Every structure is written in C-alpha cells, then in structure tokens.
Amino acid sequence: MSPELLQAIALLNNNEVLAMPTETVYGLAGNAFSEEAVAKIFTIKQRPLYNPLIVHIKNIAYLNTIAQNIPDVAMQLANAFWPGPLTMVLEKKDCIPDIVTGGKKSVAVRIPNHPLCLQLLEALDFPLAAPSANPFGKISPTSAAHVHKQLGNTIPFVLDGGNCERGLESTIIGFENENPVLLRVGAITQNEIEKTIGPIKNIDKYNTEILAPGMLAKHYSPNTKFIVTPDVEKTLHQFENLKIGLIKFCKSENNKNIHTEIILSHDGNINEAAQNLYSAMHTLDELQLDIIIAEKMKDDGIGKTINDRLQRAMAE
Ligand code: TXA
Ligand code: MG
C-alpha cells in the first residue's frame, strides 16, 4: 500500500475527514458511523444540516449492513451499475446516524468506481459519508488541485487519484412504493437506466424539496457572473464591452471580444465535454473576468446533465 493510502486510512480511523477521488467528483469523506467525523464534514463544507450525505460502500454485499427492505428493482440497478455513478436512496438501518441523513429514515448509497477509492474502502471497517469536496454551493472539484484551492486550508489531507473520469455527480434514484423515481440527473443517463428496468418517473413532476433536500436551484456556481445561452454569438454581442470567458462544446468562436475561450471537446464527444466542464469553470473563475458565458448543450443524454449543472450555476 502506498504511504498516501496508509495516511488516509490512519486519518479516517482517527475520526478525521479528508478529500478522496471518485469517478464523478472528489468527495469530502469521513466515517459514516461516526457522528463526530460527519459533523466535521458539515462544518468544513458549511453545509446546512438538512442536506443529507451520500454513503460510499465497498461492495454490494455490504448494502445489507446499512439498508433494509431493499426493493428488487434496486438490486437490479445495483447489479447493473455498481461500482459506478448511481446513488440509490433506501430505508436506512440504525447504524447510520441521523446526522448523515438529515434526520430522514432513508440513506443515499453508492459504490464508487475508482480503484484508489475502492482500495481505501476495502481497508476500512466502516463506509464513508461524503458530499462533493467543495464549499457549499460552489463548483465541484474534479482534481486534487481543485480541492486544494477550495478547501486546502481546512482539511488535513487530499488523496490524489488524478482527474475524475466522469466529471459530473452521480445520478440519484429514490423509490416510492418500490417504484424508482429519478431524483437528480447525473453521470448515468435516464435512458441507460430505463434500458435496464423500463420507464421511470422523473423528479420534474415531483416536489424536489421533500424528496431530495439540497437540490437547490443555485449550486455548482463560480464566483464570476455566469450565463448559459443557446445562442453564443448573440450573447457575446450583448456583453461586448466586458472581459468575457467562454465555454464552448466543440467549435471555436471567432470573436475579438473573448478574453479566454475553453473548448470542452474538440472531437465533439459529449462524455469528454462532461469530464472537462467543472475544470473549465474553475479555470475561468480564476481569471478575474467580468462574465463567463457557457454554451447550452443539446438537451439529450449526458447533455441534459450538463445543462442541469449549467442552469444551477447561473441561478440567482
Ligand atoms: O457523485 C456524487 O454523488 C458525489 C461523489 C462524492 O460521490 N457526491 C455528491 O454528494 O454529489 P452531494 O452531497 O454533493 O449530493 C448529495 C445529494 C444531496 O444534495 C441530496 O439531494 C441527496 O444526495 N440525498 C442524500 N441523502 C438523501 C436522502 N436520504 N434522501 C434524498 N436525497 C438524498
Ligand atoms: Mg455537491
């Protein structure tokens, strides 16, 4: 085992928290069975206590340790997508303290698909509660450097696992009378899920506040003013006297008003665009720009998740 991994294990066994890599975004992790460790996560993140955390487990068999009355369809999803960026909200067992779940009787759980993170989980005799490792409401981190920038002064350690392969948070599924409901769009598309278990209900038709607390309109936000537009050319004209940063999907914009432009995927690959999105937002946010303009993606597949995050980054 590497010295870094040993250090992470020692800290977590000692009720400390640290940043860990996952395939989606970096997480701010602590012992999910320890109120003391979990309280530290909320304090460091400045996260309101009503906003519950995701519990990361090492394998499917471990699910029974923390959840009960698991619907058959949830097991189908677990077998199809774990380890991977799918989180399921299930009835919790008593070993999960209320502070993890914001007082709810349910717990959100997933198996992350990142070798170093899985090695870490294997070495511990408890699961890890972890929200994304960013200050509340800010841009999620997809590299160790992003975490150092945002939380470096407040956490003892960042376990560096490279750049996150997916770059967007997990998809969250809840259950109503054993029927799956999509609570948060994420790195796995609705279509991929429906190929496995058939049509699912979408949160759009439900009350987000009650089902997934913390799914706030404003989230994932740079400090710089941020605008999403389907018509980049027109929006550039609208703000032509400002210092502009631009995030485009695949084609460069020929316009002298742009200070810095970042192309998410030169090949027009939407998965690569997803992987690079938060990094582009972090980079532009450091340039003292007046405004960041982002191109809206085609509202389909993973483009839907990108648009969701862009929309929340823009919200007032
Ligand atoms: O990809 C991810 O999911 C990343 C990595 C680190 O795993 N984590 C992440 O956590 O995005 P966070 O805290 O940023 O978002 C967790 C969301 C909460 O905002 C809430 O909407 C939902 O999960 N959630 C957690 N527990 C829940 C529960 N018991 N019932 C309903 N929603 C829950
Ligand atoms: Mg988050």
Short mmCIF file of C-alpha atoms and ligand atoms in Angstrom, two decimals:
data_model
loop_
_atom_site.label_atom_id
_atom_site.label_comp_id
_atom_site.label_asym_id
_atom_site.label_seq_id
_atom_site.Cartn_x
_atom_site.Cartn_y
_atom_site.Cartn_z
CA MET A 1 0.00 0.00 0.00
CA SER A 2 1.25 3.49 -0.81
CA PRO A 3 2.22 5.88 2.02
CA GLU A 4 -0.61 8.18 0.87
CA LEU A 5 -3.20 5.43 1.24
CA LEU A 6 -1.83 4.47 4.67
CA GLN A 7 -2.05 8.09 5.76
CA ALA A 8 -5.67 8.31 4.57
CA ILE A 9 -6.58 5.12 6.45
CA ALA A 10 -4.94 6.37 9.65
CA LEU A 11 -6.74 9.72 9.49
CA LEU A 12 -10.16 8.16 8.84
CA ASN A 13 -9.66 5.63 11.66
CA ASN A 14 -9.00 8.63 13.86
CA ASN A 15 -12.32 10.37 13.07
CA GLU A 16 -10.66 12.87 10.75
CA VAL A 17 -12.02 13.83 7.33
CA LEU A 18 -10.18 14.10 4.02
CA ALA A 19 -10.75 14.51 0.30
CA MET A 20 -10.87 11.33 -1.78
CA PRO A 21 -11.11 10.73 -5.51
CA THR A 22 -14.14 9.10 -7.12
CA GLU A 23 -15.00 8.65 -10.79
CA THR A 24 -17.54 11.53 -10.59
CA VAL A 25 -16.07 14.31 -8.43
CA TYR A 26 -13.81 14.42 -5.35
CA GLY A 27 -15.62 13.69 -2.08
CA LEU A 28 -15.08 15.08 1.42
CA ALA A 29 -15.06 11.80 3.32
CA GLY A 30 -15.45 10.67 6.91
CA ASN A 31 -16.54 7.55 8.86
CA ALA A 32 -20.29 7.26 8.15
CA PHE A 33 -20.82 5.54 11.54
CA SER A 34 -19.20 8.40 13.47
CA GLU A 35 -21.26 11.47 14.38
CA GLU A 36 -18.03 13.26 15.23
CA ALA A 37 -16.49 12.71 11.80
CA VAL A 38 -19.71 13.52 9.94
CA ALA A 39 -20.18 16.74 11.95
CA LYS A 40 -16.74 17.82 10.72
CA ILE A 41 -17.85 17.34 7.11
CA PHE A 42 -20.83 19.68 7.59
CA THR A 43 -18.68 22.30 9.33
CA ILE A 44 -15.89 22.29 6.75
CA LYS A 45 -18.30 22.39 3.83
CA GLN A 46 -20.52 24.98 5.55
CA ARG A 47 -23.39 22.79 4.55
CA PRO A 48 -26.83 23.10 6.20
CA LEU A 49 -27.67 20.08 8.36
CA TYR A 50 -30.93 19.34 6.50
CA ASN A 51 -28.93 18.42 3.39
CA PRO A 52 -28.11 14.67 3.66
CA LEU A 53 -24.88 12.95 2.58
CA ILE A 54 -24.19 10.01 0.28
CA VAL A 55 -22.68 6.91 1.95
CA HIS A 56 -20.00 5.14 -0.09
CA ILE A 57 -19.68 1.37 0.38
CA LYS A 58 -17.14 -1.17 -0.84
CA ASN A 59 -19.36 -3.88 -2.37
CA ILE A 60 -22.96 -4.97 -2.96
CA ALA A 61 -22.96 -7.46 -0.08
CA TYR A 62 -22.23 -4.58 2.32
CA LEU A 63 -25.53 -2.90 1.34
CA ASN A 64 -27.39 -5.05 3.88
CA THR A 65 -25.27 -3.63 6.69
CA ILE A 66 -26.67 -0.13 6.24
CA ALA A 67 -30.02 -0.53 4.40
CA GLN A 68 -33.14 -2.70 4.74
CA ASN A 69 -36.33 -3.62 2.84
CA ILE A 70 -34.44 -3.10 -0.38
CA PRO A 71 -36.76 -3.28 -3.42
CA ASP A 72 -35.93 -5.97 -6.03
CA VAL A 73 -35.58 -3.29 -8.67
CA ALA A 74 -32.90 -1.60 -6.54
CA MET A 75 -30.91 -4.84 -6.53
CA GLN A 76 -31.30 -5.00 -10.31
CA LEU A 77 -29.90 -1.47 -10.57
CA ALA A 78 -27.08 -2.26 -8.16
CA ASN A 79 -26.07 -5.29 -10.22
CA ALA A 80 -26.22 -3.31 -13.45
CA PHE A 81 -24.45 -0.09 -12.41
CA TRP A 82 -22.22 -0.71 -9.35
CA PRO A 83 -19.46 0.16 -8.95
CA GLY A 84 -20.48 3.33 -10.76
CA PRO A 85 -22.11 6.75 -10.65
CA LEU A 86 -25.56 5.64 -9.47
CA THR A 87 -26.79 6.58 -5.99
CA MET A 88 -29.88 4.95 -4.52
CA VAL A 89 -31.97 6.23 -1.62
CA LEU A 90 -33.04 3.29 0.55
CA GLU A 91 -34.54 2.64 4.01
CA LYS A 92 -31.70 3.06 6.50
CA LYS A 93 -30.62 0.82 9.36
CA ASP A 94 -29.90 2.22 12.85
CA CYS A 95 -26.12 2.09 12.39
CA ILE A 96 -26.38 5.18 10.15
CA PRO A 97 -26.60 8.21 12.45
CA ASP A 98 -29.33 10.82 11.83
CA ILE A 99 -26.74 13.48 11.08
CA VAL A 100 -25.80 11.62 7.86
CA THR A 101 -29.38 11.62 6.55
CA GLY A 102 -30.62 15.00 7.77
CA GLY A 103 -32.97 13.16 10.13
CA LYS A 104 -34.58 11.16 7.31
CA LYS A 105 -35.32 7.44 7.64
CA SER A 106 -33.59 6.86 4.30
CA VAL A 107 -29.93 6.74 3.33
CA ALA A 108 -28.34 7.53 -0.03
CA VAL A 109 -25.73 4.95 -1.03
CA ARG A 110 -23.38 4.09 -3.87
CA ILE A 111 -20.23 2.12 -4.75
CA PRO A 112 -17.76 4.49 -6.42
CA ASN A 113 -15.89 3.21 -9.48
CA HIS A 114 -12.39 4.45 -8.73
CA PRO A 115 -9.57 1.97 -7.95
CA LEU A 116 -7.90 4.06 -5.24
CA CYS A 117 -11.21 4.89 -3.58
CA LEU A 118 -12.22 1.20 -3.62
CA GLN A 119 -8.85 0.24 -2.13
CA LEU A 120 -9.47 2.77 0.63
CA LEU A 121 -12.97 1.44 1.33
CA GLU A 122 -11.66 -2.15 1.41
CA ALA A 123 -9.12 -1.21 4.07
CA LEU A 124 -11.70 0.32 6.44
CA ASP A 125 -14.28 -1.39 8.62
CA PHE A 126 -16.82 1.38 8.05
CA PRO A 127 -18.36 3.07 4.97
CA LEU A 128 -17.56 6.66 4.04
CA ALA A 129 -20.07 9.51 4.11
CA ALA A 130 -19.01 12.03 1.50
CA PRO A 131 -20.54 15.03 -0.21
CA SER A 132 -18.63 16.66 -3.04
CA ALA A 133 -15.45 18.28 -1.66
CA ASN A 134 -16.36 21.90 -2.40
CA PRO A 135 -17.68 24.67 -0.19
CA PHE A 136 -21.50 24.64 -0.15
CA GLY A 137 -22.96 25.88 -3.44
CA LYS A 138 -19.63 26.24 -5.25
CA ILE A 139 -18.12 24.40 -8.24
CA SER A 140 -17.47 20.69 -7.62
CA PRO A 141 -13.81 19.54 -7.74
CA THR A 142 -12.64 17.10 -10.41
CA SER A 143 -8.92 17.18 -9.49
CA ALA A 144 -6.84 17.25 -6.32
CA ALA A 145 -5.74 20.78 -7.27
CA HIS A 146 -9.38 21.97 -7.26
CA VAL A 147 -9.77 20.63 -3.71
CA HIS A 148 -6.52 22.24 -2.54
CA LYS A 149 -7.70 25.58 -3.93
CA GLN A 150 -11.14 25.49 -2.30
CA LEU A 151 -10.60 23.56 0.96
CA GLY A 152 -6.83 23.22 1.29
CA ASN A 153 -6.65 25.26 4.48
CA THR A 154 -9.44 23.41 6.24
CA ILE A 155 -8.72 19.71 5.64
CA PRO A 156 -5.71 17.65 6.74
CA PHE A 157 -5.25 15.61 3.54
CA VAL A 158 -6.19 15.20 -0.11
CA LEU A 159 -5.79 11.69 -1.52
CA ASP A 160 -4.77 12.36 -5.12
CA GLY A 161 -6.37 9.96 -7.58
CA GLY A 162 -5.91 12.06 -10.71
CA ASN A 163 -8.63 13.70 -12.76
CA CYS A 164 -12.16 12.35 -12.31
CA GLU A 165 -13.14 10.25 -15.30
CA ARG A 166 -16.85 11.23 -15.40
CA GLY A 167 -16.65 14.81 -14.15
CA LEU A 168 -20.31 15.06 -13.12
CA GLU A 169 -22.03 13.87 -9.92
CA SER A 170 -23.84 10.55 -9.69
CA THR A 171 -27.44 10.04 -10.80
CA ILE A 172 -29.75 9.68 -7.78
CA ILE A 173 -32.72 7.28 -7.74
CA GLY A 174 -35.28 7.05 -4.94
CA PHE A 175 -38.21 4.65 -4.54
CA GLU A 176 -41.92 5.33 -3.95
CA ASN A 177 -43.76 2.12 -3.08
CA GLU A 178 -40.85 0.28 -4.70
CA ASN A 179 -41.20 2.33 -7.91
CA PRO A 180 -37.99 4.10 -8.98
CA VAL A 181 -38.01 7.91 -9.19
CA LEU A 182 -35.19 9.94 -10.71
CA LEU A 183 -34.20 12.48 -8.03
CA ARG A 184 -31.09 14.00 -9.61
CA VAL A 185 -29.86 13.76 -13.18
CA GLY A 186 -26.21 12.73 -13.24
CA ALA A 187 -23.42 10.80 -14.89
CA ILE A 188 -25.68 7.88 -15.86
CA THR A 189 -28.44 8.90 -18.27
CA GLN A 190 -32.13 8.19 -17.74
CA ASN A 191 -32.05 6.22 -20.98
CA GLU A 192 -29.29 3.90 -19.68
CA ILE A 193 -31.34 3.22 -16.55
CA GLU A 194 -34.55 2.63 -18.50
CA LYS A 195 -32.78 0.11 -20.74
CA THR A 196 -32.26 -1.96 -17.58
CA ILE A 197 -35.54 -1.57 -15.66
CA GLY A 198 -38.06 0.10 -18.01
CA PRO A 199 -39.66 3.57 -17.70
CA ILE A 200 -39.01 5.55 -14.51
CA LYS A 201 -40.71 8.63 -13.07
CA ASN A 202 -38.83 11.90 -13.17
CA ILE A 203 -38.37 14.33 -10.30
CA ASP A 204 -39.63 17.16 -12.55
CA LYS A 205 -43.14 16.09 -11.76
CA TYR A 206 -42.46 15.93 -8.02
CA ASN A 207 -41.65 18.17 -5.15
CA THR A 208 -37.85 18.34 -5.15
CA GLU A 209 -37.75 19.99 -1.72
CA ILE A 210 -39.23 16.96 0.00
CA LEU A 211 -37.66 14.14 -1.98
CA ALA A 212 -34.10 15.38 -2.37
CA PRO A 213 -33.30 18.14 0.07
CA GLY A 214 -30.29 20.11 -1.06
CA MET A 215 -31.23 20.01 -4.74
CA LEU A 216 -31.14 23.80 -4.68
CA ALA A 217 -31.76 25.99 -7.69
CA LYS A 218 -28.41 27.72 -7.16
CA HIS A 219 -25.48 25.33 -6.96
CA TYR A 220 -22.20 24.48 -8.70
CA SER A 221 -21.57 28.22 -9.02
CA PRO A 222 -18.44 30.16 -9.92
CA ASN A 223 -17.88 33.48 -8.13
CA THR A 224 -17.83 35.21 -11.52
CA LYS A 225 -21.17 36.15 -13.10
CA PHE A 226 -22.25 33.14 -15.16
CA ILE A 227 -24.60 32.90 -18.12
CA VAL A 228 -25.81 29.93 -20.18
CA THR A 229 -27.06 30.51 -23.70
CA PRO A 230 -28.15 28.52 -26.74
CA ASP A 231 -27.03 31.46 -28.93
CA VAL A 232 -23.42 32.29 -28.09
CA GLU A 233 -22.93 34.82 -30.89
CA LYS A 234 -25.90 36.90 -29.81
CA THR A 235 -24.92 36.79 -26.13
CA LEU A 236 -21.35 37.85 -26.98
CA HIS A 237 -22.73 40.96 -28.67
CA GLN A 238 -24.89 41.72 -25.67
CA PHE A 239 -21.84 41.87 -23.37
CA GLU A 240 -19.24 43.12 -25.84
CA ASN A 241 -17.64 45.70 -23.55
CA LEU A 242 -16.90 43.19 -20.79
CA LYS A 243 -13.96 40.89 -20.12
CA ILE A 244 -15.50 37.62 -21.29
CA GLY A 245 -14.65 33.96 -20.65
CA LEU A 246 -16.35 31.48 -22.95
CA ILE A 247 -17.09 27.76 -22.56
CA LYS A 248 -17.95 26.10 -25.86
CA PHE A 249 -18.79 22.48 -26.66
CA CYS A 250 -16.58 21.78 -29.70
CA LYS A 251 -16.29 24.68 -32.13
CA SER A 252 -14.18 27.77 -31.55
CA GLU A 253 -15.99 31.13 -31.70
CA ASN A 254 -14.33 33.73 -33.85
CA ASN A 255 -14.93 36.91 -31.88
CA LYS A 256 -12.44 39.57 -30.76
CA ASN A 257 -14.38 40.29 -27.55
CA ILE A 258 -13.46 36.99 -25.97
CA HIS A 259 -10.66 37.13 -23.37
CA THR A 260 -10.34 33.34 -22.90
CA GLU A 261 -12.17 30.50 -24.60
CA ILE A 262 -12.24 26.87 -23.46
CA ILE A 263 -13.41 24.10 -25.81
CA LEU A 264 -14.80 21.13 -23.88
CA SER A 265 -14.22 18.55 -26.61
CA HIS A 266 -12.53 19.26 -29.93
CA ASP A 267 -13.91 15.96 -31.24
CA GLY A 268 -17.46 16.83 -30.24
CA ASN A 269 -17.52 13.98 -27.72
CA ILE A 270 -20.19 14.75 -25.10
CA ASN A 271 -18.59 12.47 -22.45
CA GLU A 272 -15.29 14.30 -22.83
CA ALA A 273 -17.20 17.57 -22.51
CA ALA A 274 -18.75 16.35 -19.25
CA GLN A 275 -15.32 15.33 -17.95
CA ASN A 276 -13.91 18.82 -18.67
CA LEU A 277 -16.83 21.01 -17.63
CA TYR A 278 -16.06 21.79 -13.96
CA SER A 279 -12.36 22.16 -14.72
CA ALA A 280 -13.20 24.80 -17.34
CA MET A 281 -15.39 26.62 -14.83
CA HIS A 282 -12.61 26.53 -12.20
CA THR A 283 -10.04 27.84 -14.68
CA LEU A 284 -12.14 30.74 -15.93
CA ASP A 285 -13.24 31.64 -12.41
CA GLU A 286 -9.59 32.39 -11.54
CA LEU A 287 -9.08 34.93 -14.32
CA GLN A 288 -10.86 37.95 -12.82
CA LEU A 289 -13.29 38.07 -15.72
CA ASP A 290 -16.46 40.16 -15.78
CA ILE A 291 -18.55 37.33 -17.06
CA ILE A 292 -18.41 33.65 -18.06
CA ILE A 293 -20.65 32.63 -20.95
CA ALA A 294 -21.35 28.91 -21.46
CA GLU A 295 -22.92 27.29 -24.49
CA LYS A 296 -26.04 25.25 -23.75
CA MET A 297 -25.71 21.63 -24.90
CA LYS A 298 -28.21 19.57 -26.85
CA ASP A 299 -30.75 18.57 -24.16
CA ASP A 300 -30.28 14.85 -24.57
CA GLY A 301 -28.41 12.08 -22.72
CA ILE A 302 -25.46 13.41 -20.73
CA GLY A 303 -26.08 16.83 -22.35
CA LYS A 304 -29.16 17.01 -20.11
CA THR A 305 -27.00 16.64 -17.00
CA ILE A 306 -24.52 19.25 -18.25
CA ASN A 307 -27.40 21.67 -18.89
CA ASP A 308 -28.79 21.00 -15.41
CA ARG A 309 -25.45 21.95 -13.82
CA LEU A 310 -25.02 25.00 -16.09
CA GLN A 311 -28.53 26.17 -15.23
CA ARG A 312 -27.89 25.87 -11.48
CA ALA A 313 -24.52 27.61 -11.83
CA MET A 314 -26.38 30.54 -13.41
CA ALA A 315 -29.31 30.71 -10.95
CA GLU A 316 -29.64 33.77 -8.71
O1 TXA B 1 -21.10 11.73 -7.46
C1 TXA B 1 -21.54 12.00 -6.33
O2 TXA B 1 -22.69 11.69 -5.99
C2 TXA B 1 -20.59 12.74 -5.38
C3 TXA B 1 -19.44 11.80 -5.01
C4 TXA B 1 -18.53 12.38 -3.97
O3 TXA B 1 -19.95 10.56 -4.61
N1 TXA B 1 -21.29 13.17 -4.21
C5 TXA B 1 -22.25 14.15 -4.21
O4 TXA B 1 -22.75 14.48 -2.97
O5 TXA B 1 -22.61 14.72 -5.22
P1 TXA B 1 -23.56 15.82 -2.65
O6 TXA B 1 -23.58 15.93 -1.18
O7 TXA B 1 -22.99 16.94 -3.39
O8 TXA B 1 -25.02 15.50 -3.12
C6 TXA B 1 -25.78 14.55 -2.39
C7 TXA B 1 -27.26 14.72 -2.62
C8 TXA B 1 -27.96 15.67 -1.67
O9 TXA B 1 -27.92 17.00 -2.06
C9 TXA B 1 -29.39 15.14 -1.66
O10 TXA B 1 -30.12 15.74 -2.70
C10 TXA B 1 -29.21 13.67 -1.99
O11 TXA B 1 -27.87 13.47 -2.33
N2 TXA B 1 -29.51 12.82 -0.81
C11 TXA B 1 -28.65 12.34 0.11
N3 TXA B 1 -29.30 11.59 1.03
C12 TXA B 1 -30.59 11.60 0.68
C13 TXA B 1 -31.77 11.05 1.25
N4 TXA B 1 -31.76 10.29 2.35
N5 TXA B 1 -32.95 11.30 0.61
C14 TXA B 1 -32.98 12.03 -0.52
N6 TXA B 1 -31.91 12.59 -1.09
C15 TXA B 1 -30.73 12.39 -0.50
MG MG B 2 -22.34 18.71 -4.21
#
